[in-house]
Amino acid sequence: MSKPTSPIYVTEPHLPPLEEFMPYLQAIWDKKRLTNSGPFHQQLEAELAAYLGVEHLSLFANGTLALVTALQALRISGEVITTPYTFAATTHSLLWNGIKPVFVDIDPATCNLDPRRIEEAITPATTAILPVHCYGFPCDMERIEQIADTYGLKFIYDAAHAFGVRRHSESILRYGDLSILSFHATKVFNTFEGGAIICPNAKIKQRIDYLKNFGFADEVTVVAPGINGKMNEVEAAMGLLQLKHIDAALEARAAIYQHYAEALAGIPTLTLLQPPAETGWNHAYCPVLVSADHPISRDTLFERLKANDIHARRYFYPLISSFPMYRGLPSANPERLGNAHRIADQVICLPIHPALTDNDLASILDILHTAR
Ligand SMILES: *Cc1c(COP(=O)(O)O)cnc(C)c1O
């Protein structure tokens, strides 16, 4: 078995050549404009909106502050219906706003909030739905919108995984009252740290821009108890440079996913998850389900890869509803979250990022093939 020469991680930050970044730094030094909606910040908001095919977008220091602020901007309170199958930041953003999360099970076909289970979770205290486009797989957005409209609820998408994802050639970020993105180093598009809220109109963007800058509307007017959620100029410059390379990075991801799909096609106990055919997907993750009758368990496979310096991840195990700050909620009862628990126990996300080499892939596939 060929052990890789250096560790292989589930993801690796995509870094353009350093010399391409130097002119941006020089410009920041020359202008001495470090943050507070500087020229690179404004340029990145415009270029990203155009690239993603959305009307307006407000940049943030990270995706978590974008989530917390999105909930503030719509004045969400009481109870919010959400998925347990996500990253901790989704649910934590509710607690930071004093909101009670209500977990609803996922649809095993998409790993996303199951719209058929939402209505039974609605109470008089429900004000909103917070679904996640997990792995960049689109939620059932029509059904969710229908429910939100019927019950007068707001809905915010955690689209942290969904950079550039389209459906029927239209950005999925256009759905919902708001969507949020993360540009963390581990995500498909990164600005070191960063995030954004996608806004449907200029008015709501204005309010969000106040909220991310302490609530300042002008020098002497503070309209809300805002936070400091601003992205700085170095991060914005990184975003502008990353945009020049993003299409090549997305192509490389697609090719790696295809390689896995072909190499694992003959193993019926390993199932590669993928979105519906009409999706223009970003291949943000390579989630595989290890079924109960696979010769070795998911965790044994995970440990075997690790012993060979291949660091896959069990996204999303454990479920958010199992964490101490959530497990006491009635909606966190595992009996109500059967699909989420089953998938969380079977899933392993294989390394996928543009810097993976053919040798890396061969090492990973070697291990997957020896235990089948
Ligand atoms: C990464 C992530 C976030 C948080 O984004 P940060 O930029 O790291 O704060 C939120 N939700 C999901 C689903 C994520 O994967």
mmCIF file of C-alpha atoms and ligand atoms in Angstrom:
data_model
loop_
_atom_site.group_PDB
_atom_site.id
_atom_site.type_symbol
_atom_site.label_atom_id
_atom_site.label_comp_id
_atom_site.label_asym_id
_atom_site.label_seq_id
_atom_site.Cartn_x
_atom_site.Cartn_y
_atom_site.Cartn_z
ATOM 1 C CA MET A 1 0.000 0.000 0.000
ATOM 2 C CA SER A 2 1.382 3.417 -0.960
ATOM 3 C CA LYS A 3 1.350 5.756 2.020
ATOM 4 C CA PRO A 4 1.209 9.419 1.012
ATOM 5 C CA THR A 5 4.450 11.385 1.406
ATOM 6 C CA SER A 6 2.707 14.227 3.270
ATOM 7 C CA PRO A 7 -0.609 14.342 5.155
ATOM 8 C CA ILE A 8 -3.780 14.582 3.080
ATOM 9 C CA TYR A 9 -6.548 16.700 4.566
ATOM 10 C CA VAL A 10 -10.238 16.668 3.744
ATOM 11 C CA THR A 11 -9.752 20.167 2.429
ATOM 12 C CA GLU A 12 -6.866 22.529 1.967
ATOM 13 C CA PRO A 13 -7.113 26.300 1.550
ATOM 14 C CA HIS A 14 -6.791 27.248 -2.085
ATOM 15 C CA LEU A 15 -3.885 29.735 -2.341
ATOM 16 C CA PRO A 16 -3.063 31.628 -5.546
ATOM 17 C CA PRO A 17 0.651 32.385 -6.214
ATOM 18 C CA LEU A 18 1.941 34.812 -3.540
ATOM 19 C CA GLU A 19 3.432 37.221 -6.089
ATOM 20 C CA GLU A 20 -0.078 37.824 -7.453
ATOM 21 C CA PHE A 21 -1.138 39.059 -4.014
ATOM 22 C CA MET A 22 1.698 41.553 -3.541
ATOM 23 C CA PRO A 23 0.271 44.382 -5.738
ATOM 24 C CA TYR A 24 -2.935 44.323 -3.659
ATOM 25 C CA LEU A 25 -0.923 44.656 -0.453
ATOM 26 C CA GLN A 26 1.093 47.476 -1.960
ATOM 27 C CA ALA A 27 -2.127 49.329 -2.820
ATOM 28 C CA ILE A 28 -3.409 48.933 0.750
ATOM 29 C CA TRP A 29 -0.100 50.247 2.137
ATOM 30 C CA ASP A 30 -0.122 53.168 -0.314
ATOM 31 C CA LYS A 31 -3.691 54.245 0.466
ATOM 32 C CA LYS A 32 -3.470 53.409 4.199
ATOM 33 C CA ARG A 33 -7.068 52.266 4.008
ATOM 34 C CA LEU A 34 -7.289 49.071 6.084
ATOM 35 C CA THR A 35 -11.008 48.525 6.685
ATOM 36 C CA ASN A 36 -14.465 50.237 6.954
ATOM 37 C CA SER A 37 -15.790 49.615 3.440
ATOM 38 C CA GLY A 38 -12.563 50.504 1.626
ATOM 39 C CA PRO A 39 -12.044 50.310 -2.153
ATOM 40 C CA PHE A 40 -11.300 46.534 -2.262
ATOM 41 C CA HIS A 41 -14.337 45.850 -0.063
ATOM 42 C CA GLN A 42 -16.597 47.796 -2.437
ATOM 43 C CA GLN A 43 -15.056 46.162 -5.501
ATOM 44 C CA LEU A 44 -15.440 42.672 -4.046
ATOM 45 C CA GLU A 45 -19.120 43.253 -3.183
ATOM 46 C CA ALA A 46 -19.762 44.275 -6.806
ATOM 47 C CA GLU A 47 -17.670 41.506 -8.413
ATOM 48 C CA LEU A 48 -19.076 38.772 -6.172
ATOM 49 C CA ALA A 49 -22.683 39.825 -6.791
ATOM 50 C CA ALA A 50 -21.997 39.713 -10.542
ATOM 51 C CA TYR A 51 -20.163 36.360 -10.361
ATOM 52 C CA LEU A 52 -22.818 34.718 -8.188
ATOM 53 C CA GLY A 53 -25.743 36.192 -10.137
ATOM 54 C CA VAL A 54 -27.401 37.963 -7.178
ATOM 55 C CA GLU A 55 -28.632 41.562 -6.750
ATOM 56 C CA HIS A 56 -26.884 42.689 -3.559
ATOM 57 C CA LEU A 57 -24.429 41.295 -1.095
ATOM 58 C CA SER A 58 -22.933 42.566 2.153
ATOM 59 C CA LEU A 59 -19.485 41.274 3.132
ATOM 60 C CA PHE A 60 -18.747 40.089 6.669
ATOM 61 C CA ALA A 61 -15.752 39.174 8.804
ATOM 62 C CA ASN A 62 -16.994 35.559 8.859
ATOM 63 C CA GLY A 63 -20.057 33.445 8.157
ATOM 64 C CA THR A 64 -21.086 33.173 11.801
ATOM 65 C CA LEU A 65 -21.381 36.949 12.244
ATOM 66 C CA ALA A 66 -23.313 37.029 8.964
ATOM 67 C CA LEU A 67 -25.782 34.480 10.403
ATOM 68 C CA VAL A 68 -26.131 36.314 13.725
ATOM 69 C CA THR A 69 -26.696 39.606 11.878
ATOM 70 C CA ALA A 70 -29.153 38.129 9.352
ATOM 71 C CA LEU A 71 -31.356 37.005 12.257
ATOM 72 C CA GLN A 72 -31.061 40.503 13.794
ATOM 73 C CA ALA A 73 -31.869 42.230 10.511
ATOM 74 C CA LEU A 74 -35.192 40.380 10.217
ATOM 75 C CA ARG A 75 -35.886 40.729 13.973
ATOM 76 C CA ILE A 76 -36.282 36.975 14.382
ATOM 77 C CA SER A 77 -37.223 35.832 17.906
ATOM 78 C CA GLY A 78 -39.036 33.026 19.735
ATOM 79 C CA GLU A 79 -38.560 29.639 18.025
ATOM 80 C CA VAL A 80 -36.804 28.834 14.750
ATOM 81 C CA ILE A 81 -37.077 25.521 12.902
ATOM 82 C CA THR A 82 -33.713 24.172 11.787
ATOM 83 C CA THR A 83 -31.676 21.064 10.962
ATOM 84 C CA PRO A 84 -29.490 19.103 13.386
ATOM 85 C CA TYR A 85 -27.293 17.961 10.463
ATOM 86 C CA THR A 86 -24.984 20.954 10.100
ATOM 87 C CA PHE A 87 -21.992 22.777 11.524
ATOM 88 C CA ALA A 88 -22.319 24.178 15.064
ATOM 89 C CA ALA A 89 -22.387 27.815 13.866
ATOM 90 C CA THR A 90 -25.859 27.428 12.318
ATOM 91 C CA THR A 91 -27.530 26.644 15.642
ATOM 92 C CA HIS A 92 -25.216 28.738 17.809
ATOM 93 C CA SER A 93 -26.322 31.832 15.843
ATOM 94 C CA LEU A 94 -29.813 31.228 17.224
ATOM 95 C CA LEU A 95 -28.621 31.014 20.846
ATOM 96 C CA TRP A 96 -26.598 34.230 20.378
ATOM 97 C CA ASN A 97 -29.924 35.887 19.526
ATOM 98 C CA GLY A 98 -31.802 34.331 22.455
ATOM 99 C CA ILE A 99 -33.802 32.158 20.028
ATOM 100 C CA LYS A 100 -34.883 28.579 20.786
ATOM 101 C CA PRO A 101 -33.855 26.104 18.062
ATOM 102 C CA VAL A 102 -36.450 23.496 17.078
ATOM 103 C CA PHE A 103 -34.823 20.541 15.312
ATOM 104 C CA VAL A 104 -36.601 18.797 12.467
ATOM 105 C CA ASP A 105 -35.345 15.593 10.799
ATOM 106 C CA ILE A 106 -33.620 15.553 7.409
ATOM 107 C CA ASP A 107 -34.619 13.987 4.107
ATOM 108 C CA PRO A 108 -32.053 11.189 3.572
ATOM 109 C CA ALA A 109 -32.084 11.859 -0.185
ATOM 110 C CA THR A 110 -30.666 15.390 0.235
ATOM 111 C CA CYS A 111 -29.371 15.488 3.860
ATOM 112 C CA ASN A 112 -31.413 18.714 4.151
ATOM 113 C CA LEU A 113 -34.333 19.740 6.371
ATOM 114 C CA ASP A 114 -37.315 17.563 5.363
ATOM 115 C CA PRO A 115 -40.155 19.931 4.359
ATOM 116 C CA ARG A 116 -42.695 17.169 5.116
ATOM 117 C CA ARG A 117 -41.724 17.408 8.798
ATOM 118 C CA ILE A 118 -41.730 21.207 9.181
ATOM 119 C CA GLU A 119 -45.443 21.867 9.698
ATOM 120 C CA GLU A 120 -45.781 19.546 12.700
ATOM 121 C CA ALA A 121 -42.990 21.534 14.424
ATOM 122 C CA ILE A 122 -44.640 24.957 14.022
ATOM 123 C CA THR A 123 -46.016 26.531 17.252
ATOM 124 C CA PRO A 124 -47.390 30.025 18.016
ATOM 125 C CA ALA A 125 -43.806 31.003 18.972
ATOM 126 C CA THR A 126 -42.310 30.022 15.588
ATOM 127 C CA THR A 127 -41.049 33.027 13.619
ATOM 128 C CA ALA A 128 -38.682 31.570 11.032
ATOM 129 C CA ILE A 129 -37.087 28.571 9.309
ATOM 130 C CA LEU A 130 -33.282 28.250 9.091
ATOM 131 C CA PRO A 131 -32.403 25.485 6.586
ATOM 132 C CA VAL A 132 -28.890 24.615 5.369
ATOM 133 C CA HIS A 133 -27.921 23.706 1.786
ATOM 134 C CA CYS A 134 -25.790 20.892 3.214
ATOM 135 C CA TYR A 135 -22.719 19.994 1.066
ATOM 136 C CA GLY A 136 -24.041 22.572 -1.417
ATOM 137 C CA PHE A 137 -27.061 20.317 -2.199
ATOM 138 C CA PRO A 138 -30.075 22.610 -2.757
ATOM 139 C CA CYS A 139 -32.940 22.364 -0.244
ATOM 140 C CA ASP A 140 -36.498 21.832 -1.485
ATOM 141 C CA MET A 141 -36.827 25.604 -1.786
ATOM 142 C CA GLU A 142 -40.286 25.712 -3.380
ATOM 143 C CA ARG A 143 -41.865 23.653 -0.607
ATOM 144 C CA ILE A 144 -40.080 25.593 2.136
ATOM 145 C CA GLU A 145 -41.205 28.908 0.634
ATOM 146 C CA GLN A 146 -44.770 27.642 0.413
ATOM 147 C CA ILE A 147 -44.766 26.697 4.107
ATOM 148 C CA ALA A 148 -43.128 29.989 5.116
ATOM 149 C CA ASP A 149 -45.732 31.957 3.141
ATOM 150 C CA THR A 150 -48.660 29.935 4.500
ATOM 151 C CA TYR A 151 -47.630 30.407 8.126
ATOM 152 C CA GLY A 152 -46.194 33.920 7.789
ATOM 153 C CA LEU A 153 -42.646 32.828 8.658
ATOM 154 C CA LYS A 154 -39.320 34.293 7.555
ATOM 155 C CA PHE A 155 -36.721 31.921 6.104
ATOM 156 C CA ILE A 156 -32.962 32.333 6.025
ATOM 157 C CA TYR A 157 -30.699 29.870 4.209
ATOM 158 C CA ASP A 158 -27.353 28.924 5.682
ATOM 159 C CA ALA A 159 -25.628 28.651 2.295
ATOM 160 C CA ALA A 160 -22.099 28.372 3.763
ATOM 161 C CA HIS A 161 -21.476 25.333 1.499
ATOM 162 C CA ALA A 162 -23.290 26.657 -1.552
ATOM 163 C CA PHE A 163 -20.875 29.155 -3.148
ATOM 164 C CA GLY A 164 -21.702 29.335 -6.853
ATOM 165 C CA VAL A 165 -24.343 26.581 -6.763
ATOM 166 C CA ARG A 166 -27.057 26.968 -9.383
ATOM 167 C CA ARG A 167 -30.255 25.139 -10.164
ATOM 168 C CA HIS A 168 -31.772 25.363 -13.630
ATOM 169 C CA SER A 169 -28.895 27.841 -14.240
ATOM 170 C CA GLU A 170 -30.147 30.230 -11.514
ATOM 171 C CA SER A 171 -28.258 30.945 -8.296
ATOM 172 C CA ILE A 172 -29.851 29.188 -5.312
ATOM 173 C CA LEU A 173 -28.714 32.180 -3.228
ATOM 174 C CA ARG A 174 -31.649 34.148 -4.634
ATOM 175 C CA TYR A 175 -34.121 32.111 -2.559
ATOM 176 C CA GLY A 176 -35.322 32.945 0.934
ATOM 177 C CA ASP A 177 -35.527 36.279 2.728
ATOM 178 C CA LEU A 178 -31.737 36.153 3.115
ATOM 179 C CA SER A 179 -28.904 33.689 2.477
ATOM 180 C CA ILE A 180 -25.509 33.635 4.128
ATOM 181 C CA LEU A 181 -22.130 32.480 2.803
ATOM 182 C CA SER A 182 -18.860 31.580 4.548
ATOM 183 C CA PHE A 183 -15.456 32.356 3.043
ATOM 184 C CA HIS A 184 -13.499 30.520 5.738
ATOM 185 C CA ALA A 185 -10.150 29.026 4.706
ATOM 186 C CA THR A 186 -11.706 25.544 4.468
ATOM 187 C CA LYS A 187 -14.530 26.572 2.150
ATOM 188 C CA VAL A 188 -14.683 26.457 -1.676
ATOM 189 C CA PHE A 189 -13.994 30.206 -1.944
ATOM 190 C CA ASN A 190 -11.907 31.736 0.838
ATOM 191 C CA THR A 191 -10.766 35.156 2.018
ATOM 192 C CA PHE A 192 -8.770 33.707 4.996
ATOM 193 C CA GLU A 193 -11.879 34.388 7.117
ATOM 194 C CA GLY A 194 -14.980 35.962 5.685
ATOM 195 C CA GLY A 195 -18.649 35.702 4.861
ATOM 196 C CA ALA A 196 -21.574 37.501 3.303
ATOM 197 C CA ILE A 197 -25.300 38.051 3.451
ATOM 198 C CA ILE A 198 -27.125 37.931 0.115
ATOM 199 C CA CYS A 199 -29.783 40.660 0.137
ATOM 200 C CA PRO A 200 -32.813 40.887 -2.181
ATOM 201 C CA ASN A 201 -32.853 44.697 -2.332
ATOM 202 C CA ALA A 202 -30.817 47.813 -1.572
ATOM 203 C CA LYS A 203 -32.977 48.752 1.427
ATOM 204 C CA ILE A 204 -32.268 45.587 3.389
ATOM 205 C CA LYS A 205 -28.597 45.749 2.379
ATOM 206 C CA GLN A 206 -28.489 49.267 3.838
ATOM 207 C CA ARG A 207 -29.894 48.016 7.145
ATOM 208 C CA ILE A 208 -27.449 45.088 7.209
ATOM 209 C CA ASP A 209 -24.544 47.448 6.463
ATOM 210 C CA TYR A 210 -25.578 49.551 9.487
ATOM 211 C CA LEU A 211 -25.833 46.460 11.674
ATOM 212 C CA LYS A 212 -22.336 45.197 10.791
ATOM 213 C CA ASN A 213 -20.876 48.626 11.685
ATOM 214 C CA PHE A 214 -22.172 49.069 15.269
ATOM 215 C CA GLY A 215 -25.491 50.434 13.943
ATOM 216 C CA PHE A 216 -23.970 53.677 12.629
ATOM 217 C CA ALA A 217 -26.120 55.233 9.889
ATOM 218 C CA ASP A 218 -23.893 58.319 9.770
ATOM 219 C CA GLU A 219 -21.310 59.980 11.976
ATOM 220 C CA VAL A 220 -23.787 60.902 14.722
ATOM 221 C CA THR A 221 -26.733 58.519 14.210
ATOM 222 C CA VAL A 222 -26.848 55.002 15.655
ATOM 223 C CA VAL A 223 -30.008 53.170 14.571
ATOM 224 C CA ALA A 224 -29.523 49.747 16.181
ATOM 225 C CA PRO A 225 -27.297 47.885 18.641
ATOM 226 C CA GLY A 226 -25.077 46.709 15.804
ATOM 227 C CA ILE A 227 -21.980 44.554 15.979
ATOM 228 C CA ASN A 228 -18.512 44.780 14.454
ATOM 229 C CA GLY A 229 -18.881 42.363 11.537
ATOM 230 C CA LYS A 230 -16.777 44.149 8.948
ATOM 231 C CA MET A 231 -14.427 42.456 6.481
ATOM 232 C CA ASN A 232 -11.028 44.172 6.219
ATOM 233 C CA GLU A 233 -9.181 45.246 3.066
ATOM 234 C CA VAL A 234 -6.599 42.418 3.101
ATOM 235 C CA GLU A 235 -9.404 39.851 3.169
ATOM 236 C CA ALA A 236 -11.337 41.699 0.455
ATOM 237 C CA ALA A 237 -8.196 41.802 -1.707
ATOM 238 C CA MET A 238 -7.766 38.056 -1.191
ATOM 239 C CA GLY A 239 -11.341 37.611 -2.407
ATOM 240 C CA LEU A 240 -10.674 39.624 -5.571
ATOM 241 C CA LEU A 241 -7.629 37.493 -6.328
ATOM 242 C CA GLN A 242 -9.463 34.245 -5.527
ATOM 243 C CA LEU A 243 -12.232 35.202 -7.946
ATOM 244 C CA LYS A 244 -9.676 35.121 -10.782
ATOM 245 C CA HIS A 245 -8.921 31.469 -9.954
ATOM 246 C CA ILE A 246 -12.292 30.162 -8.809
ATOM 247 C CA ASP A 247 -13.442 28.632 -12.096
ATOM 248 C CA ALA A 248 -10.251 26.572 -12.405
ATOM 249 C CA ALA A 249 -10.597 25.479 -8.767
ATOM 250 C CA LEU A 250 -14.209 24.387 -9.311
ATOM 251 C CA GLU A 251 -13.205 22.404 -12.426
ATOM 252 C CA ALA A 252 -10.457 20.635 -10.485
ATOM 253 C CA ARG A 253 -12.958 19.692 -7.760
ATOM 254 C CA ALA A 254 -15.421 18.329 -10.307
ATOM 255 C CA ALA A 255 -12.699 16.172 -11.893
ATOM 256 C CA ILE A 256 -11.678 14.717 -8.508
ATOM 257 C CA TYR A 257 -15.286 13.934 -7.621
ATOM 258 C CA GLN A 258 -15.717 12.195 -10.986
ATOM 259 C CA HIS A 259 -12.565 10.167 -10.325
ATOM 260 C CA TYR A 260 -13.966 8.970 -6.979
ATOM 261 C CA ALA A 261 -17.350 8.231 -8.543
ATOM 262 C CA GLU A 262 -15.815 5.985 -11.216
ATOM 263 C CA ALA A 263 -13.371 4.272 -8.856
ATOM 264 C CA LEU A 264 -16.038 3.477 -6.237
ATOM 265 C CA ALA A 265 -18.858 2.557 -8.625
ATOM 266 C CA GLY A 266 -18.212 -1.182 -8.163
ATOM 267 C CA ILE A 267 -18.638 -1.115 -4.374
ATOM 268 C CA PRO A 268 -22.360 -1.222 -3.579
ATOM 269 C CA THR A 269 -21.819 -0.695 0.166
ATOM 270 C CA LEU A 270 -20.174 2.687 -0.415
ATOM 271 C CA THR A 271 -22.589 5.314 -1.770
ATOM 272 C CA LEU A 272 -21.348 8.658 -3.045
ATOM 273 C CA LEU A 273 -23.916 11.337 -2.321
ATOM 274 C CA GLN A 274 -24.739 13.877 -5.005
ATOM 275 C CA PRO A 275 -27.345 16.556 -5.678
ATOM 276 C CA PRO A 276 -30.225 16.236 -8.181
ATOM 277 C CA ALA A 277 -29.281 16.305 -11.873
ATOM 278 C CA GLU A 278 -30.515 19.856 -12.542
ATOM 279 C CA THR A 279 -27.943 21.219 -10.064
ATOM 280 C CA GLY A 280 -24.853 23.147 -11.166
ATOM 281 C CA TRP A 281 -22.924 21.916 -8.139
ATOM 282 C CA ASN A 282 -19.636 23.172 -6.627
ATOM 283 C CA HIS A 283 -18.296 19.773 -5.394
ATOM 284 C CA ALA A 284 -17.624 21.390 -2.021
ATOM 285 C CA TYR A 285 -17.512 17.981 -0.300
ATOM 286 C CA CYS A 286 -17.277 14.328 -1.242
ATOM 287 C CA PRO A 287 -19.695 12.654 1.200
ATOM 288 C CA VAL A 288 -19.846 8.854 1.141
ATOM 289 C CA LEU A 289 -22.245 6.639 3.090
ATOM 290 C CA VAL A 290 -20.705 3.441 4.483
ATOM 291 C CA SER A 291 -23.637 1.058 4.771
ATOM 292 C CA ALA A 292 -24.095 -1.312 7.722
ATOM 293 C CA ASP A 293 -23.128 -4.366 5.618
ATOM 294 C CA HIS A 294 -19.817 -2.903 4.404
ATOM 295 C CA PRO A 295 -16.959 -5.245 5.498
ATOM 296 C CA ILE A 296 -15.571 -2.615 7.876
ATOM 297 C CA SER A 297 -17.463 0.019 9.834
ATOM 298 C CA ARG A 298 -17.410 3.734 9.008
ATOM 299 C CA ASP A 299 -15.294 4.408 12.093
ATOM 300 C CA THR A 300 -12.809 1.628 11.283
ATOM 301 C CA LEU A 301 -12.462 3.039 7.769
ATOM 302 C CA PHE A 302 -11.979 6.534 9.239
ATOM 303 C CA GLU A 303 -9.234 5.243 11.602
ATOM 304 C CA ARG A 304 -7.552 3.234 8.854
ATOM 305 C CA LEU A 305 -7.346 6.307 6.631
ATOM 306 C CA LYS A 306 -6.006 8.318 9.570
ATOM 307 C CA ALA A 307 -3.336 5.722 10.302
ATOM 308 C CA ASN A 308 -2.161 6.363 6.736
ATOM 309 C CA ASP A 309 -2.071 10.129 7.262
ATOM 310 C CA ILE A 310 -5.285 10.645 5.315
ATOM 311 C CA HIS A 311 -7.583 12.894 7.307
ATOM 312 C CA ALA A 312 -11.166 12.373 6.166
ATOM 313 C CA ARG A 313 -13.931 13.962 8.266
ATOM 314 C CA ARG A 314 -17.243 12.670 9.569
ATOM 315 C CA TYR A 315 -19.344 15.720 8.576
ATOM 316 C CA PHE A 316 -21.835 15.890 10.334
ATOM 317 C CA TYR A 317 -21.182 13.575 13.250
ATOM 318 C CA PRO A 318 -22.058 14.111 16.039
ATOM 319 C CA LEU A 319 -25.339 15.884 15.340
ATOM 320 C CA ILE A 320 -25.791 19.382 16.757
ATOM 321 C CA SER A 321 -28.778 18.083 18.726
ATOM 322 C CA SER A 322 -26.390 15.789 20.665
ATOM 323 C CA PHE A 323 -24.273 18.682 22.022
ATOM 324 C CA PRO A 324 -24.766 19.467 25.741
ATOM 325 C CA MET A 325 -26.322 22.906 25.132
ATOM 326 C CA TYR A 326 -29.016 21.427 22.849
ATOM 327 C CA ARG A 327 -29.651 17.805 23.861
ATOM 328 C CA GLY A 328 -32.187 18.753 26.572
ATOM 329 C CA LEU A 329 -34.568 20.302 24.032
ATOM 330 C CA PRO A 330 -37.685 18.184 23.337
ATOM 331 C CA SER A 331 -36.941 18.425 19.581
ATOM 332 C CA ALA A 332 -33.449 16.961 20.162
ATOM 333 C CA ASN A 333 -34.947 13.568 21.074
ATOM 334 C CA PRO A 334 -33.107 11.035 18.835
ATOM 335 C CA GLU A 335 -36.379 9.201 18.160
ATOM 336 C CA ARG A 336 -37.600 12.249 16.247
ATOM 337 C CA LEU A 337 -34.353 12.553 14.263
ATOM 338 C CA GLY A 338 -33.983 9.022 12.918
ATOM 339 C CA ASN A 339 -32.712 9.920 9.438
ATOM 340 C CA ALA A 340 -30.212 12.447 10.742
ATOM 341 C CA HIS A 341 -28.799 9.926 13.233
ATOM 342 C CA ARG A 342 -28.546 7.160 10.632
ATOM 343 C CA ILE A 343 -26.738 9.363 8.108
ATOM 344 C CA ALA A 344 -24.464 10.854 10.798
ATOM 345 C CA ASP A 345 -23.440 7.290 11.754
ATOM 346 C CA GLN A 346 -22.673 6.281 8.149
ATOM 347 C CA VAL A 347 -21.130 9.363 6.579
ATOM 348 C CA ILE A 348 -17.493 10.031 5.791
ATOM 349 C CA CYS A 349 -16.305 12.987 3.710
ATOM 350 C CA LEU A 350 -13.303 12.109 1.548
ATOM 351 C CA PRO A 351 -10.550 14.626 0.774
ATOM 352 C CA ILE A 352 -11.500 16.904 -2.113
ATOM 353 C CA HIS A 353 -9.628 20.086 -3.009
ATOM 354 C CA PRO A 354 -7.800 21.439 -6.077
ATOM 355 C CA ALA A 355 -4.305 20.582 -4.773
ATOM 356 C CA LEU A 356 -4.988 16.808 -4.471
ATOM 357 C CA THR A 357 -2.608 14.886 -6.749
ATOM 358 C CA ASP A 358 -3.177 11.658 -8.665
ATOM 359 C CA ASN A 359 -0.860 9.976 -6.151
ATOM 360 C CA ASP A 360 -2.970 11.248 -3.247
ATOM 361 C CA LEU A 361 -6.096 9.892 -4.898
ATOM 362 C CA ALA A 362 -4.406 6.538 -5.547
ATOM 363 C CA SER A 363 -3.426 6.269 -1.850
ATOM 364 C CA ILE A 364 -6.979 7.035 -0.703
ATOM 365 C CA LEU A 365 -8.581 4.641 -3.184
ATOM 366 C CA ASP A 366 -6.080 1.898 -2.249
ATOM 367 C CA ILE A 367 -7.441 1.916 1.286
ATOM 368 C CA LEU A 368 -11.068 2.091 0.191
ATOM 369 C CA HIS A 369 -10.522 -0.842 -2.185
ATOM 370 C CA THR A 370 -8.651 -3.136 0.237
ATOM 371 C CA ALA A 371 -11.602 -3.197 2.636
ATOM 372 C CA ARG A 372 -14.597 -3.893 0.501
HETATM 373 C C1 LIG B 1 -18.418 27.093 7.907
HETATM 374 C C2 LIG B 1 -19.855 27.132 8.262
HETATM 375 C C3 LIG B 1 -20.428 28.211 8.969
HETATM 376 C C4 LIG B 1 -19.610 29.278 9.641
HETATM 377 O O1 LIG B 1 -18.840 30.036 8.837
HETATM 378 P P1 LIG B 1 -17.521 30.758 9.426
HETATM 379 O O2 LIG B 1 -17.114 31.626 8.281
HETATM 380 O O3 LIG B 1 -16.520 29.691 9.748
HETATM 381 O O4 LIG B 1 -17.927 31.554 10.624
HETATM 382 C C5 LIG B 1 -21.801 28.226 9.147
HETATM 383 N N1 LIG B 1 -22.579 27.219 8.704
HETATM 384 C C6 LIG B 1 -22.078 26.160 8.049
HETATM 385 C C7 LIG B 1 -23.005 25.102 7.572
HETATM 386 C C8 LIG B 1 -20.692 26.067 7.835
HETATM 387 O O5 LIG B 1 -20.191 24.976 7.235
#
